[in-house]
mmCIF file of C-alpha atoms in Angstrom:
data_model
loop_
_atom_site.group_PDB
_atom_site.id
_atom_site.type_symbol
_atom_site.label_atom_id
_atom_site.label_comp_id
_atom_site.label_asym_id
_atom_site.label_seq_id
_atom_site.Cartn_x
_atom_site.Cartn_y
_atom_site.Cartn_z
ATOM 1 C CA UNK M 1238 -18.926 11.581 -0.045
ATOM 2 C CA UNK M 1239 -22.512 12.703 0.378
ATOM 3 C CA UNK M 1240 -24.403 10.871 3.137
ATOM 4 C CA UNK M 1241 -27.771 10.823 1.380
ATOM 5 C CA UNK M 1242 -26.348 9.607 -1.933
ATOM 6 C CA UNK M 1243 -24.328 6.959 -0.108
ATOM 7 C CA UNK M 1244 -27.448 5.770 1.730
ATOM 8 C CA UNK M 1245 -29.421 5.500 -1.505
ATOM 9 C CA UNK M 1246 -26.574 3.592 -3.133
ATOM 10 C CA UNK M 1247 -26.398 1.075 -0.308
ATOM 11 C CA UNK M 1248 -30.156 0.589 -0.491
ATOM 12 C CA UNK M 1249 -29.764 -0.437 -4.121
ATOM 13 C CA UNK M 1250 -26.868 -2.767 -3.332
ATOM 14 C CA UNK M 1251 -28.677 -4.372 -0.383
ATOM 15 C CA UNK M 1252 -32.264 -4.917 -1.613
ATOM 16 C CA UNK M 1253 -32.803 -7.712 0.918
ATOM 17 C CA UNK M 1254 -32.559 -5.172 3.758
ATOM 18 C CA UNK M 1255 -34.601 -2.125 4.775
ATOM 19 C CA UNK M 1256 -34.320 0.993 6.938
ATOM 20 C CA UNK M 1257 -30.732 1.695 5.840
ATOM 21 C CA UNK M 1258 -29.036 4.489 7.768
ATOM 22 C CA UNK M 1259 -25.494 5.811 7.334
ATOM 23 C CA UNK M 1260 -24.107 7.198 10.586
ATOM 24 C CA UNK M 1261 -20.904 9.013 11.515
ATOM 25 C CA UNK M 1262 -19.676 9.603 7.973
ATOM 26 C CA UNK M 1263 -16.295 11.353 8.062
ATOM 27 C CA UNK M 1264 -13.192 11.596 5.964
ATOM 28 C CA UNK M 1265 -10.098 10.128 7.588
ATOM 29 C CA UNK M 1266 -6.400 10.293 6.828
ATOM 30 C CA UNK M 1267 -4.585 7.314 5.402
ATOM 31 C CA UNK M 1268 -3.958 5.816 1.999
ATOM 32 C CA UNK M 1269 -2.045 7.409 -0.847
ATOM 33 C CA UNK M 1270 -4.320 7.092 -3.844
ATOM 34 C CA UNK M 1271 -7.889 7.229 -2.518
ATOM 35 C CA UNK M 1272 -10.040 9.523 -0.416
ATOM 36 C CA UNK M 1273 -10.942 7.418 2.627
ATOM 37 C CA UNK M 1274 -14.219 7.738 4.534
ATOM 38 C CA UNK M 1275 -15.349 5.912 7.674
ATOM 39 C CA UNK M 1276 -18.989 5.303 8.559
ATOM 40 C CA UNK M 1277 -21.361 2.841 10.181
ATOM 41 C CA UNK M 1278 -24.235 1.306 8.285
ATOM 42 C CA UNK M 1279 -27.356 0.349 10.211
ATOM 43 C CA UNK M 1280 -30.159 -1.673 8.602
ATOM 44 C CA UNK M 1281 -32.982 -4.058 9.365
ATOM 45 C CA UNK M 1282 -32.962 -7.608 8.056
ATOM 46 C CA UNK M 1283 -35.893 -9.807 8.973
ATOM 47 C CA UNK M 1284 -36.760 -8.711 12.495
ATOM 48 C CA UNK M 1285 -33.169 -7.937 13.402
ATOM 49 C CA UNK M 1286 -31.383 -4.577 13.411
ATOM 50 C CA UNK M 1287 -27.765 -4.845 12.295
ATOM 51 C CA UNK M 1288 -24.776 -2.508 12.289
ATOM 52 C CA UNK M 1289 -21.532 -2.788 10.392
ATOM 53 C CA UNK M 1290 -18.498 -0.488 10.371
ATOM 54 C CA UNK M 1291 -17.436 0.365 6.819
ATOM 55 C CA UNK M 1292 -14.802 2.220 4.831
ATOM 56 C CA UNK M 1293 -15.391 3.998 1.525
ATOM 57 C CA UNK M 1294 -12.408 4.512 -0.783
ATOM 58 C CA UNK M 1295 -13.073 7.041 -3.560
ATOM 59 C CA UNK M 1296 -10.814 8.147 -6.403
ATOM 60 C CA UNK M 1297 -9.274 11.542 -5.581
ATOM 61 C CA UNK M 1298 -8.907 14.545 -7.852
ATOM 62 C CA UNK M 1299 -5.135 14.238 -7.350
ATOM 63 C CA UNK M 1300 -2.618 12.798 -4.943
ATOM 64 C CA UNK M 1301 0.481 10.711 -4.447
ATOM 65 C CA UNK M 1302 -0.336 7.840 -6.789
ATOM 66 C CA UNK M 1303 -2.288 7.058 -9.924
ATOM 67 C CA UNK M 1304 -3.743 3.573 -9.603
ATOM 68 C CA UNK M 1305 -6.598 1.367 -10.764
ATOM 69 C CA UNK M 1306 -9.372 1.086 -8.178
ATOM 70 C CA UNK M 1307 -10.909 -2.012 -9.827
ATOM 71 C CA UNK M 1308 -7.573 -3.799 -9.740
ATOM 72 C CA UNK M 1309 -7.079 -2.847 -6.094
ATOM 73 C CA UNK M 1310 -10.545 -4.175 -5.239
ATOM 74 C CA UNK M 1311 -9.919 -7.469 -7.081
ATOM 75 C CA UNK M 1312 -6.623 -7.957 -5.273
ATOM 76 C CA UNK M 1313 -8.278 -7.393 -1.892
ATOM 77 C CA UNK M 1314 -11.047 -9.822 -2.885
ATOM 78 C CA UNK M 1315 -8.500 -12.470 -3.864
ATOM 79 C CA UNK M 1316 -6.281 -12.261 -0.805
ATOM 80 C CA UNK M 1317 -9.327 -12.079 1.478
ATOM 81 C CA UNK M 1318 -10.634 -15.314 -0.068
ATOM 82 C CA UNK M 1319 -7.198 -16.828 0.495
ATOM 83 C CA UNK M 1320 -7.470 -16.090 4.215
ATOM 84 C CA UNK M 1321 -5.021 -13.237 4.617
ATOM 85 C CA UNK M 1322 -5.688 -10.560 7.211
ATOM 86 C CA UNK M 1323 -7.362 -7.924 5.033
ATOM 87 C CA UNK M 1324 -10.669 -6.065 5.363
ATOM 88 C CA UNK M 1325 -13.552 -7.802 3.579
ATOM 89 C CA UNK M 1326 -14.319 -6.030 0.271
ATOM 90 C CA UNK M 1327 -18.043 -5.387 -0.172
ATOM 91 C CA UNK M 1328 -19.036 -3.213 -3.138
ATOM 92 C CA UNK M 1329 -17.204 -1.812 -6.172
ATOM 93 C CA UNK M 1330 -18.762 1.075 -8.111
ATOM 94 C CA UNK M 1331 -17.149 2.208 -11.373
ATOM 95 C CA UNK M 1332 -19.953 4.571 -12.425
ATOM 96 C CA UNK M 1333 -18.595 8.025 -11.585
ATOM 97 C CA UNK M 1334 -22.064 9.566 -11.627
ATOM 98 C CA UNK M 1335 -23.063 7.738 -8.440
ATOM 99 C CA UNK M 1336 -20.642 9.636 -6.185
ATOM 100 C CA UNK M 1337 -18.784 11.998 -8.559
ATOM 101 C CA UNK M 1338 -15.869 9.556 -8.900
ATOM 102 C CA UNK M 1339 -15.511 5.743 -8.794
ATOM 103 C CA UNK M 1340 -15.259 4.166 -5.335
ATOM 104 C CA UNK M 1341 -15.450 0.932 -3.418
ATOM 105 C CA UNK M 1342 -16.634 -0.051 0.040
ATOM 106 C CA UNK M 1343 -15.153 -2.575 2.457
ATOM 107 C CA UNK M 1344 -15.495 -3.639 6.060
ATOM 108 C CA UNK M 1345 -13.803 -1.349 8.577
ATOM 109 C CA UNK M 1346 -11.483 -3.233 10.885
ATOM 110 C CA UNK M 1347 -11.020 -1.693 14.313
ATOM 111 C CA UNK M 1348 -7.481 -1.274 15.556
ATOM 112 C CA UNK M 1349 -4.539 1.061 15.946
ATOM 113 C CA UNK M 1350 -2.345 2.265 13.130
ATOM 114 C CA UNK M 1351 0.955 4.060 13.173
ATOM 115 C CA UNK M 1352 3.344 6.013 11.036
ATOM 116 C CA UNK M 1353 6.446 4.651 9.349
ATOM 117 C CA UNK M 1354 7.825 3.084 12.519
ATOM 118 C CA UNK M 1355 6.097 1.130 15.266
ATOM 119 C CA UNK M 1356 5.257 3.412 18.184
ATOM 120 C CA UNK M 1357 7.970 3.505 20.848
ATOM 121 C CA UNK M 1358 5.252 3.880 23.484
ATOM 122 C CA UNK M 1359 3.999 0.340 22.864
ATOM 123 C CA UNK M 1360 5.295 -2.595 24.995
ATOM 124 C CA UNK M 1361 8.276 -4.500 23.626
ATOM 125 C CA UNK M 1362 6.278 -7.723 23.810
ATOM 126 C CA UNK M 1363 3.650 -6.236 21.485
ATOM 127 C CA UNK M 1364 6.335 -4.979 19.104
ATOM 128 C CA UNK M 1365 7.701 -8.536 18.891
ATOM 129 C CA UNK M 1366 4.231 -9.985 18.257
ATOM 130 C CA UNK M 1367 3.439 -7.433 15.562
ATOM 131 C CA UNK M 1368 6.835 -8.063 13.911
ATOM 132 C CA UNK M 1369 6.144 -11.794 13.861
ATOM 133 C CA UNK M 1370 2.650 -11.273 12.413
ATOM 134 C CA UNK M 1371 4.011 -8.776 9.891
ATOM 135 C CA UNK M 1372 6.435 -11.313 8.447
ATOM 136 C CA UNK M 1373 3.933 -14.156 8.723
ATOM 137 C CA UNK M 1374 1.445 -12.270 6.553
ATOM 138 C CA UNK M 1375 4.174 -11.374 4.054
ATOM 139 C CA UNK M 1376 5.198 -15.045 3.878
ATOM 140 C CA UNK M 1377 1.567 -16.110 3.370
ATOM 141 C CA UNK M 1378 1.123 -13.532 0.603
ATOM 142 C CA UNK M 1379 4.258 -14.662 -1.196
ATOM 143 C CA UNK M 1380 3.215 -18.320 -0.926
ATOM 144 C CA UNK M 1381 -0.052 -17.697 -2.830
ATOM 145 C CA UNK M 1382 -0.330 -18.857 -6.432
ATOM 146 C CA UNK M 1383 -1.529 -15.794 -8.329
ATOM 147 C CA UNK M 1384 -3.146 -18.027 -10.958
ATOM 148 C CA UNK M 1385 -5.196 -19.911 -8.368
ATOM 149 C CA UNK M 1386 -6.180 -16.532 -6.903
ATOM 150 C CA UNK M 1387 -7.358 -15.294 -10.303
ATOM 151 C CA UNK M 1388 -4.828 -12.481 -10.367
ATOM 152 C CA UNK M 1389 -3.441 -12.959 -13.860
ATOM 153 C CA UNK M 1390 -5.019 -9.511 -14.391
ATOM 154 C CA UNK M 1391 -1.936 -8.061 -12.707
ATOM 155 C CA UNK M 1392 0.177 -9.121 -15.680
ATOM 156 C CA UNK M 1393 2.907 -11.644 -14.984
ATOM 157 C CA UNK M 1394 6.429 -10.657 -16.071
ATOM 158 C CA UNK M 1395 7.590 -12.742 -19.014
ATOM 159 C CA UNK M 1396 10.789 -13.933 -17.351
ATOM 160 C CA UNK M 1397 12.596 -13.869 -14.010
ATOM 161 C CA UNK M 1398 14.864 -11.059 -15.158
ATOM 162 C CA UNK M 1399 11.884 -8.846 -16.059
ATOM 163 C CA UNK M 1400 10.549 -7.651 -12.642
ATOM 164 C CA UNK M 1401 13.573 -5.517 -11.775
ATOM 165 C CA UNK M 1402 13.679 -3.919 -15.211
ATOM 166 C CA UNK M 1403 9.919 -3.311 -15.256
ATOM 167 C CA UNK M 1404 9.802 -1.624 -11.855
ATOM 168 C CA UNK M 1405 12.895 0.523 -12.456
ATOM 169 C CA UNK M 1406 11.509 1.694 -15.814
ATOM 170 C CA UNK M 1407 8.040 2.289 -14.333
ATOM 171 C CA UNK M 1408 9.266 4.638 -11.608
ATOM 172 C CA UNK M 1409 11.755 6.322 -13.914
ATOM 173 C CA UNK M 1410 8.888 7.091 -16.326
ATOM 174 C CA UNK M 1411 6.810 8.604 -13.507
ATOM 175 C CA UNK M 1412 9.837 10.648 -12.401
ATOM 176 C CA UNK M 1413 10.253 12.085 -15.896
ATOM 177 C CA UNK M 1414 6.517 12.782 -16.129
ATOM 178 C CA UNK M 1415 5.880 14.373 -12.743
ATOM 179 C CA UNK M 1416 8.915 16.473 -11.929
ATOM 180 C CA UNK M 1417 8.285 20.127 -12.737
ATOM 181 C CA UNK M 1418 11.459 21.007 -14.582
ATOM 182 C CA UNK M 1419 13.615 20.405 -11.512
ATOM 183 C CA UNK M 1420 16.924 18.637 -11.868
ATOM 184 C CA UNK M 1421 17.732 15.976 -9.268
ATOM 185 C CA UNK M 1422 21.177 14.537 -10.053
ATOM 186 C CA UNK M 1423 20.858 11.948 -7.279
ATOM 187 C CA UNK M 1424 17.671 10.519 -8.823
ATOM 188 C CA UNK M 1425 19.215 10.580 -12.293
ATOM 189 C CA UNK M 1426 22.158 8.631 -10.874
ATOM 190 C CA UNK M 1427 19.886 6.193 -9.052
ATOM 191 C CA UNK M 1428 17.817 5.351 -12.119
ATOM 192 C CA UNK M 1429 20.957 5.033 -14.236
ATOM 193 C CA UNK M 1430 22.387 2.587 -11.658
ATOM 194 C CA UNK M 1431 19.135 0.592 -11.510
ATOM 195 C CA UNK M 1432 19.075 0.313 -15.294
ATOM 196 C CA UNK M 1433 22.686 -0.845 -15.386
ATOM 197 C CA UNK M 1434 22.411 -3.336 -12.513
ATOM 198 C CA UNK M 1435 19.157 -5.316 -12.872
ATOM 199 C CA UNK M 1436 18.759 -8.400 -10.697
ATOM 200 C CA UNK M 1437 17.117 -11.732 -11.491
ATOM 201 C CA UNK M 1438 14.280 -13.045 -9.339
ATOM 202 C CA UNK M 1439 13.958 -16.652 -8.194
ATOM 203 C CA UNK M 1440 10.150 -16.680 -8.548
ATOM 204 C CA UNK M 1441 7.140 -14.513 -9.408
ATOM 205 C CA UNK M 1442 4.752 -13.673 -6.561
ATOM 206 C CA UNK M 1443 2.040 -11.188 -5.615
ATOM 207 C CA UNK M 1444 3.842 -8.042 -4.465
ATOM 208 C CA UNK M 1445 1.943 -5.710 -2.138
ATOM 209 C CA UNK M 1446 4.018 -2.722 -3.263
ATOM 210 C CA UNK M 1447 3.721 -0.709 -0.028
ATOM 211 C CA UNK M 1448 4.273 -3.327 2.673
ATOM 212 C CA UNK M 1449 5.457 -1.378 5.717
ATOM 213 C CA UNK M 1450 4.615 -0.087 9.171
ATOM 214 C CA UNK M 1451 1.747 2.370 8.910
ATOM 215 C CA UNK M 1452 -0.113 0.149 6.466
ATOM 216 C CA UNK M 1453 -1.591 -2.267 8.965
ATOM 217 C CA UNK M 1454 -3.973 -2.205 11.913
ATOM 218 C CA UNK M 1455 -3.149 -3.932 15.190
ATOM 219 C CA UNK M 1456 -4.361 -4.392 18.748
ATOM 220 C CA UNK M 1457 -3.010 -6.072 21.883
ATOM 221 C CA UNK M 1458 -3.114 -9.450 20.126
ATOM 222 C CA UNK M 1459 -1.139 -8.419 17.053
ATOM 223 C CA UNK M 1460 -1.960 -7.467 13.471
ATOM 224 C CA UNK M 1461 -5.645 -7.314 12.515
ATOM 225 C CA UNK M 1462 -5.466 -6.226 8.872
ATOM 226 C CA UNK M 1463 -3.000 -5.317 6.140
ATOM 227 C CA UNK M 1464 -4.110 -2.149 4.302
ATOM 228 C CA UNK M 1465 -3.440 -0.111 1.135
ATOM 229 C CA UNK M 1466 -3.184 -2.564 -1.765
ATOM 230 C CA UNK M 1467 -3.240 0.032 -4.552
ATOM 231 C CA UNK M 1468 0.315 -0.720 -5.726
ATOM 232 C CA UNK M 1469 -0.080 -4.515 -5.836
ATOM 233 C CA UNK M 1470 1.460 -6.253 -8.851
ATOM 234 C CA UNK M 1471 3.318 -9.428 -9.804
ATOM 235 C CA UNK M 1472 7.059 -9.442 -9.371
ATOM 236 C CA UNK M 1473 10.069 -10.292 -7.232
ATOM 237 C CA UNK M 1474 9.316 -11.167 -3.574
ATOM 238 C CA UNK M 1475 12.428 -9.266 -2.530
ATOM 239 C CA UNK M 1476 10.772 -6.035 -3.650
ATOM 240 C CA UNK M 1477 8.455 -5.957 -0.615
ATOM 241 C CA UNK M 1478 11.285 -7.012 1.700
ATOM 242 C CA UNK M 1479 13.589 -4.300 0.346
ATOM 243 C CA UNK M 1480 10.885 -1.640 0.654
ATOM 244 C CA UNK M 1481 9.892 -2.447 4.222
ATOM 245 C CA UNK M 1482 13.503 -2.654 5.427
ATOM 246 C CA UNK M 1483 14.565 0.718 3.988
ATOM 247 C CA UNK M 1484 16.241 3.001 6.524
ATOM 248 C CA UNK M 1485 13.658 5.658 5.646
ATOM 249 C CA UNK M 1486 10.840 3.786 7.414
ATOM 250 C CA UNK M 1487 12.605 3.738 10.748
ATOM 251 C CA UNK M 1488 15.738 5.898 10.695
ATOM 252 C CA UNK M 1489 17.318 3.482 13.168
ATOM 253 C CA UNK M 1490 18.470 -0.139 13.353
ATOM 254 C CA UNK M 1491 14.946 -1.571 13.347
ATOM 255 C CA UNK M 1492 13.654 -2.850 10.019
ATOM 256 C CA UNK M 1493 10.216 -1.318 9.551
ATOM 257 C CA UNK M 1494 10.572 0.112 13.034
ATOM 258 C CA UNK M 1495 9.861 -3.418 14.272
ATOM 259 C CA UNK M 1496 12.951 -5.584 14.599
ATOM 260 C CA UNK M 1497 16.738 -5.420 14.294
ATOM 261 C CA UNK M 1498 17.507 -5.833 10.610
ATOM 262 C CA UNK M 1499 19.530 -9.042 10.618
ATOM 263 C CA UNK M 1500 17.045 -10.708 12.973
ATOM 264 C CA UNK M 1501 14.269 -9.469 10.681
ATOM 265 C CA UNK M 1502 15.901 -11.105 7.661
ATOM 266 C CA UNK M 1503 16.542 -14.356 9.527
ATOM 267 C CA UNK M 1504 12.910 -14.535 10.616
ATOM 268 C CA UNK M 1505 11.793 -13.858 7.043
ATOM 269 C CA UNK M 1506 13.958 -16.762 5.870
ATOM 270 C CA UNK M 1507 12.466 -19.045 8.519
ATOM 271 C CA UNK M 1508 8.898 -18.159 7.598
ATOM 272 C CA UNK M 1509 9.278 -18.284 3.810
ATOM 273 C CA UNK M 1510 11.893 -21.009 3.439
ATOM 274 C CA UNK M 1511 13.766 -18.730 1.025
ATOM 275 C CA UNK M 1512 17.200 -17.205 1.561
ATOM 276 C CA UNK M 1513 17.479 -13.427 1.424
ATOM 277 C CA UNK M 1514 19.592 -12.638 -1.636
ATOM 278 C CA UNK M 1515 21.573 -9.594 -0.498
ATOM 279 C CA UNK M 1516 22.260 -8.379 -4.034
ATOM 280 C CA UNK M 1517 18.559 -8.363 -4.846
ATOM 281 C CA UNK M 1518 17.762 -6.830 -1.463
ATOM 282 C CA UNK M 1519 20.166 -3.947 -2.101
ATOM 283 C CA UNK M 1520 18.720 -3.350 -5.575
ATOM 284 C CA UNK M 1521 15.188 -3.065 -4.195
ATOM 285 C CA UNK M 1522 16.274 -0.817 -1.334
ATOM 286 C CA UNK M 1523 17.836 1.566 -3.878
ATOM 287 C CA UNK M 1524 14.670 1.324 -5.967
ATOM 288 C CA UNK M 1525 12.598 1.920 -2.826
ATOM 289 C CA UNK M 1526 14.345 5.192 -1.993
ATOM 290 C CA UNK M 1527 14.028 6.397 -5.584
ATOM 291 C CA UNK M 1528 10.380 5.279 -5.722
ATOM 292 C CA UNK M 1529 9.498 7.105 -2.498
ATOM 293 C CA UNK M 1530 11.157 10.278 -3.773
ATOM 294 C CA UNK M 1531 9.142 10.051 -6.994
ATOM 295 C CA UNK M 1532 5.905 9.515 -5.032
ATOM 296 C CA UNK M 1533 6.687 12.724 -3.132
ATOM 297 C CA UNK M 1534 7.305 14.622 -6.378
ATOM 298 C CA UNK M 1535 3.963 13.397 -7.757
ATOM 299 C CA UNK M 1536 2.111 14.647 -4.690
ATOM 300 C CA UNK M 1537 3.864 18.016 -4.817
ATOM 301 C CA UNK M 1538 3.019 18.483 -8.494
ATOM 302 C CA UNK M 1539 -0.653 17.638 -7.993
ATOM 303 C CA UNK M 1540 -0.844 20.194 -5.173
ATOM 304 C CA UNK M 1541 0.885 22.926 -7.171
ATOM 305 C CA UNK M 1542 -1.349 22.263 -10.174
ATOM 306 C CA UNK M 1543 -4.421 22.288 -7.872
ATOM 307 C CA UNK M 1544 -5.543 18.708 -8.504
ATOM 308 C CA UNK M 1545 -5.566 18.191 -4.749
ATOM 309 C CA UNK M 1546 -5.963 20.486 -1.742
ATOM 310 C CA UNK M 1547 -4.497 17.964 0.701
ATOM 311 C CA UNK M 1548 -2.410 20.077 3.091
ATOM 312 C CA UNK M 1549 0.115 17.268 3.537
ATOM 313 C CA UNK M 1550 1.372 17.525 -0.040
ATOM 314 C CA UNK M 1551 3.510 20.700 0.253
ATOM 315 C CA UNK M 1552 5.396 19.164 3.193
ATOM 316 C CA UNK M 1553 6.494 16.138 1.149
ATOM 317 C CA UNK M 1554 9.478 18.171 0.007
ATOM 318 C CA UNK M 1555 10.800 17.888 3.571
ATOM 319 C CA UNK M 1556 11.135 14.110 3.102
ATOM 320 C CA UNK M 1557 13.397 14.355 0.074
ATOM 321 C CA UNK M 1558 16.704 15.156 1.867
ATOM 322 C CA UNK M 1559 16.572 11.930 3.919
ATOM 323 C CA UNK M 1560 15.810 9.875 0.814
ATOM 324 C CA UNK M 1561 18.579 11.572 -1.160
ATOM 325 C CA UNK M 1562 21.036 11.024 1.690
ATOM 326 C CA UNK M 1563 20.233 7.305 1.768
ATOM 327 C CA UNK M 1564 20.626 7.074 -2.014
ATOM 328 C CA UNK M 1565 23.957 8.892 -1.879
ATOM 329 C CA UNK M 1566 25.231 6.426 0.735
ATOM 330 C CA UNK M 1567 23.956 3.436 -1.208
ATOM 331 C CA UNK M 1568 25.563 4.610 -4.448
ATOM 332 C CA UNK M 1569 28.728 5.697 -2.590
ATOM 333 C CA UNK M 1570 28.407 9.259 -3.741
ATOM 334 C CA UNK M 1571 29.312 10.572 -0.267
#
């Protein structure tokens, strides 16, 4: 993002203010489908000088995911209005000429983030608090009525047996599109199994799509904000639970790197009032491993075909063996 162009844009979007100044603009890591920039906006309103930390999320030239930035913005708007812990969305710009590609701007929450598992250096008491908050926010999300939230735009599945079939077909289609002639028998087997063993949901909810450690900010008091809503859709609530409890995100006995798995599931049941259906959970954990492998293949292809210069992309191939090993165990191929 260009600092001067960003300043001029914010002047147009905030005509009630004056003396706008963008400070500390820098690109930061994080997020799979947007370039992410942090900056502070200073301005004068009345006789008062104000400052607000902000994040800009711009469409990339290539990357891990292809997603709709307007839909992502509307989801964040809706769940923010509903009181969930998400950054406040501020401005959406679909005109690519303003900043070369479409983008949106939201409030920047201050806090710590992590990778796939909660940092072992943090106190156990904080881990427990973050785990509790993590499941509380998931329960609150799943309790929302997508119609009341105005999120019919996400496209509700026609029946309770549709979400599993839709998601399996969606990721299988991306796999067929984005692999570069390689043959991955384990992924072929996984998608064949998913097609042959669809599960039936008990309800249709807003699914975050990437609900896991690494996609939230926290401080000493717990979770501040849930991030990265680009894969949000309507579907089976067990999809988010299966994704976050995959072995891949912790490589140990802690679901999401936060809590022992069975305790994690019991706490989820307490907070949602819904029993964890183990058949559905297993289906979405298999789907999760296949989905993550496909996301890696998409990133690798975009790097090879020079749609992105992100240096992380070539190393995604190193993640595939762990995902394939988990799939092989799940499908009893080893």
